[in-house]
Coordinates of C-alpha atoms and ligand atoms in Angstrom, one line a residue:
M11 CA 226.6 142.3 181.3
R12 CA 222.9 142.2 182.2
T13 CA 220.5 139.5 183.2
L14 CA 217.0 139.2 181.9
N15 CA 214.4 137.3 183.8
E16 CA 211.0 137.8 182.3
Q17 CA 207.8 136.1 181.3
V18 CA 206.8 136.9 177.7
P19 CA 203.9 135.7 175.5
A20 CA 204.9 132.7 173.5
P21 CA 205.4 133.1 169.7
A22 CA 202.4 131.7 167.8
D23 CA 202.5 128.6 165.6
V24 CA 205.8 127.1 166.6
G25 CA 205.8 123.4 165.8
N26 CA 204.1 121.0 163.4
A27 CA 200.6 119.5 163.2
L28 CA 201.1 117.2 166.2
I29 CA 203.2 119.2 168.6
G30 CA 204.3 122.7 169.3
I31 CA 204.5 125.5 171.8
R32 CA 201.1 125.8 173.6
G33 CA 199.2 128.7 172.0
G34 CA 198.7 131.6 174.4
S35 CA 201.2 130.3 176.9
E36 CA 204.1 132.2 178.4
V37 CA 207.8 131.8 177.9
S38 CA 210.1 132.1 180.9
L39 CA 213.3 133.9 179.8
D40 CA 216.4 133.4 182.0
L41 CA 219.0 135.1 179.8
R42 CA 222.3 136.8 180.1
L43 CA 223.0 139.7 177.8
E44 CA 226.7 140.4 177.2
A45 CA 228.1 143.3 175.2
V46 CA 230.8 142.0 172.9
H47 CA 232.7 143.8 170.1
E48 CA 230.3 143.0 167.3
G49 CA 227.1 143.1 169.2
I50 CA 225.3 141.5 172.1
L51 CA 225.6 137.9 173.0
V52 CA 222.4 136.4 174.4
S53 CA 222.7 133.1 176.3
G54 CA 220.6 131.2 178.8
I55 CA 217.4 129.2 178.9
A56 CA 214.0 129.9 177.6
T57 CA 211.4 127.6 179.2
V58 CA 208.4 127.0 177.0
E59 CA 205.2 124.9 177.4
I60 CA 204.9 122.2 174.8
A61 CA 201.5 120.7 173.9
G62 CA 200.5 118.2 171.4
E63 CA 199.2 114.7 170.9
C64 CA 200.8 111.3 170.8
G65 CA 201.3 110.1 167.2
R66 CA 200.4 106.6 168.1
C67 CA 197.5 106.8 170.6
L68 CA 196.4 110.5 170.1
N69 CA 196.5 111.1 173.9
P70 CA 197.4 114.7 174.8
I71 CA 201.1 115.4 175.6
G72 CA 202.2 118.3 177.7
F73 CA 205.5 119.2 179.2
K74 CA 207.9 122.1 179.8
Y75 CA 211.0 122.4 177.7
G76 CA 214.0 124.4 178.5
A77 CA 215.6 125.6 175.3
D78 CA 219.2 126.5 175.3
I79 CA 219.7 129.9 173.8
Q80 CA 223.1 131.2 172.6
E81 CA 223.0 133.7 169.8
L82 CA 224.9 136.8 168.9
F83 CA 222.9 139.8 167.9
Y84 CA 225.0 142.0 165.7
Y85 CA 225.0 145.7 165.8
E86 CA 223.7 147.0 162.5
D87 CA 227.0 148.8 161.8
S88 CA 229.1 145.8 162.6
D89 CA 231.6 144.7 160.0
E90 CA 230.5 141.1 160.5
F91 CA 226.9 141.9 159.6
E92 CA 225.9 140.4 156.4
E93 CA 222.6 140.7 154.6
D94 CA 222.2 137.1 153.8
D95 CA 218.8 135.5 154.0
D96 CA 220.3 132.0 153.9
V97 CA 222.1 132.4 157.2
D98 CA 220.2 132.9 160.5
Q99 CA 221.5 136.2 161.6
Y100 CA 220.1 138.4 164.3
W101 CA 220.8 142.0 164.9
V102 CA 220.2 144.7 167.4
I103 CA 217.8 147.3 166.0
G104 CA 217.9 150.5 167.8
D105 CA 217.9 149.2 171.4
H106 CA 215.7 146.2 170.6
M107 CA 216.4 142.6 170.0
D108 CA 213.7 140.4 168.6
I109 CA 214.0 137.1 170.4
D110 CA 211.0 135.6 168.5
P111 CA 213.0 134.0 165.6
V112 CA 215.6 132.7 168.1
L113 CA 212.9 130.9 170.1
R114 CA 211.3 129.5 166.9
N115 CA 214.6 128.0 165.9
A116 CA 215.6 126.7 169.3
V117 CA 212.3 125.0 169.9
G118 CA 211.0 124.3 166.4
T119 CA 214.1 122.3 165.4
V120 CA 214.0 119.9 168.4
L121 CA 210.3 119.0 168.2
P122 CA 209.8 115.4 167.1
F123 CA 207.8 114.7 163.9
Q124 CA 206.3 111.7 165.5
P125 CA 205.8 112.6 169.2
V126 CA 204.9 109.8 171.5
C127 CA 203.3 109.9 175.0
R128 CA 205.9 107.4 176.1
D129 CA 208.5 105.4 174.2
D130 CA 206.7 102.1 174.5
C131 CA 203.2 103.5 173.7
L132 CA 201.2 100.7 172.2
G133 CA 199.0 102.9 170.1
L134 CA 195.6 102.1 168.9
C135 CA 194.0 98.9 167.6
N136 CA 194.0 98.8 163.8
E137 CA 190.7 97.1 163.8
C138 CA 188.6 99.1 166.2
G139 CA 190.7 102.1 167.4
A140 CA 190.8 101.0 171.1
N141 CA 193.7 102.4 173.1
L142 CA 196.0 99.4 173.5
N143 CA 197.7 101.0 176.5
D144 CA 194.5 100.6 178.5
D145 CA 194.3 96.9 177.6
P146 CA 197.5 95.4 176.3
E147 CA 195.7 92.0 175.9
H148 CA 193.2 93.5 173.5
H149 CA 193.0 91.6 170.2
H150 CA 190.4 90.4 167.7
E151 CA 189.8 86.8 166.8
V152 CA 191.5 86.3 163.5
V153 CA 189.4 84.1 161.2
D154 CA 191.5 81.5 159.3
P155 CA 191.3 82.7 155.6
R156 CA 190.1 79.2 154.6
W157 CA 187.1 79.7 156.8
A158 CA 186.5 83.3 155.9
A159 CA 184.5 82.4 152.7
L160 CA 182.3 80.2 154.7
A161 CA 181.8 82.9 157.3
Q162 CA 180.7 85.2 154.5
L163 CA 178.3 82.6 153.2
S164 CA 176.7 82.2 156.6
E165 CA 176.4 86.0 157.0
A166 CA 174.8 86.2 153.6
A167 CA 172.4 83.5 154.5
T168 CA 171.4 85.4 157.7
E169 CA 170.9 88.5 155.7
D170 CA 168.7 86.7 153.2
V171 CA 166.4 85.6 156.0
A172 CA 166.2 89.1 157.4
T173 CA 165.6 90.7 154.0
D174 CA 163.3 88.0 152.7
K175 CA 160.3 90.3 152.6
T176 CA 162.0 93.0 150.6
S177 CA 163.5 90.6 148.1
D178 CA 160.0 89.2 147.6
E179 CA 158.6 92.7 147.0
R180 CA 161.4 93.3 144.5
E181 CA 160.5 90.2 142.6
E182 CA 156.9 91.3 142.3
K183 CA 158.0 94.5 140.6
Ligands
LIG241 ZN1 200.6 107.3 173.1
LIG242 ZN1 190.3 96.3 168.5

């Protein structure tokens, strides 16, 4: 049995459009490597830096996530070893184990598709895009639809006055 405590560069492009492992960050490996009959059992915690943005208010999100790792890396000559692309299977190559796909699986599968900065994030105003978390009272006067036509008329009238000159010119042509 060996322990492995190391910082390694994070694998690139883990996650989705909104959230993932922070590019260029480091992963803290705190792992135990145990020799078993068919291979090497790797278990422990890989701590990664997650970065992304809230799917509701677009504010940045950042936190550390400790991914539980427990995978058996088969020896290449193990009887259990199957060349099957459908099953996630890891193996010891020479004296190397590639932890990258294990990390991708352990982190990629737990990332939310709709990350939020907090569960009760109020998001953005549909009308103007203001962040409602900053001002929960924020709202717009809703014009009664029966008055909306009238409001449009009065807007049109105001525009007519403002564009009077241009419409005169147009008539002349
Ligand atoms: Zn938010
Ligand atoms: Zn608004």
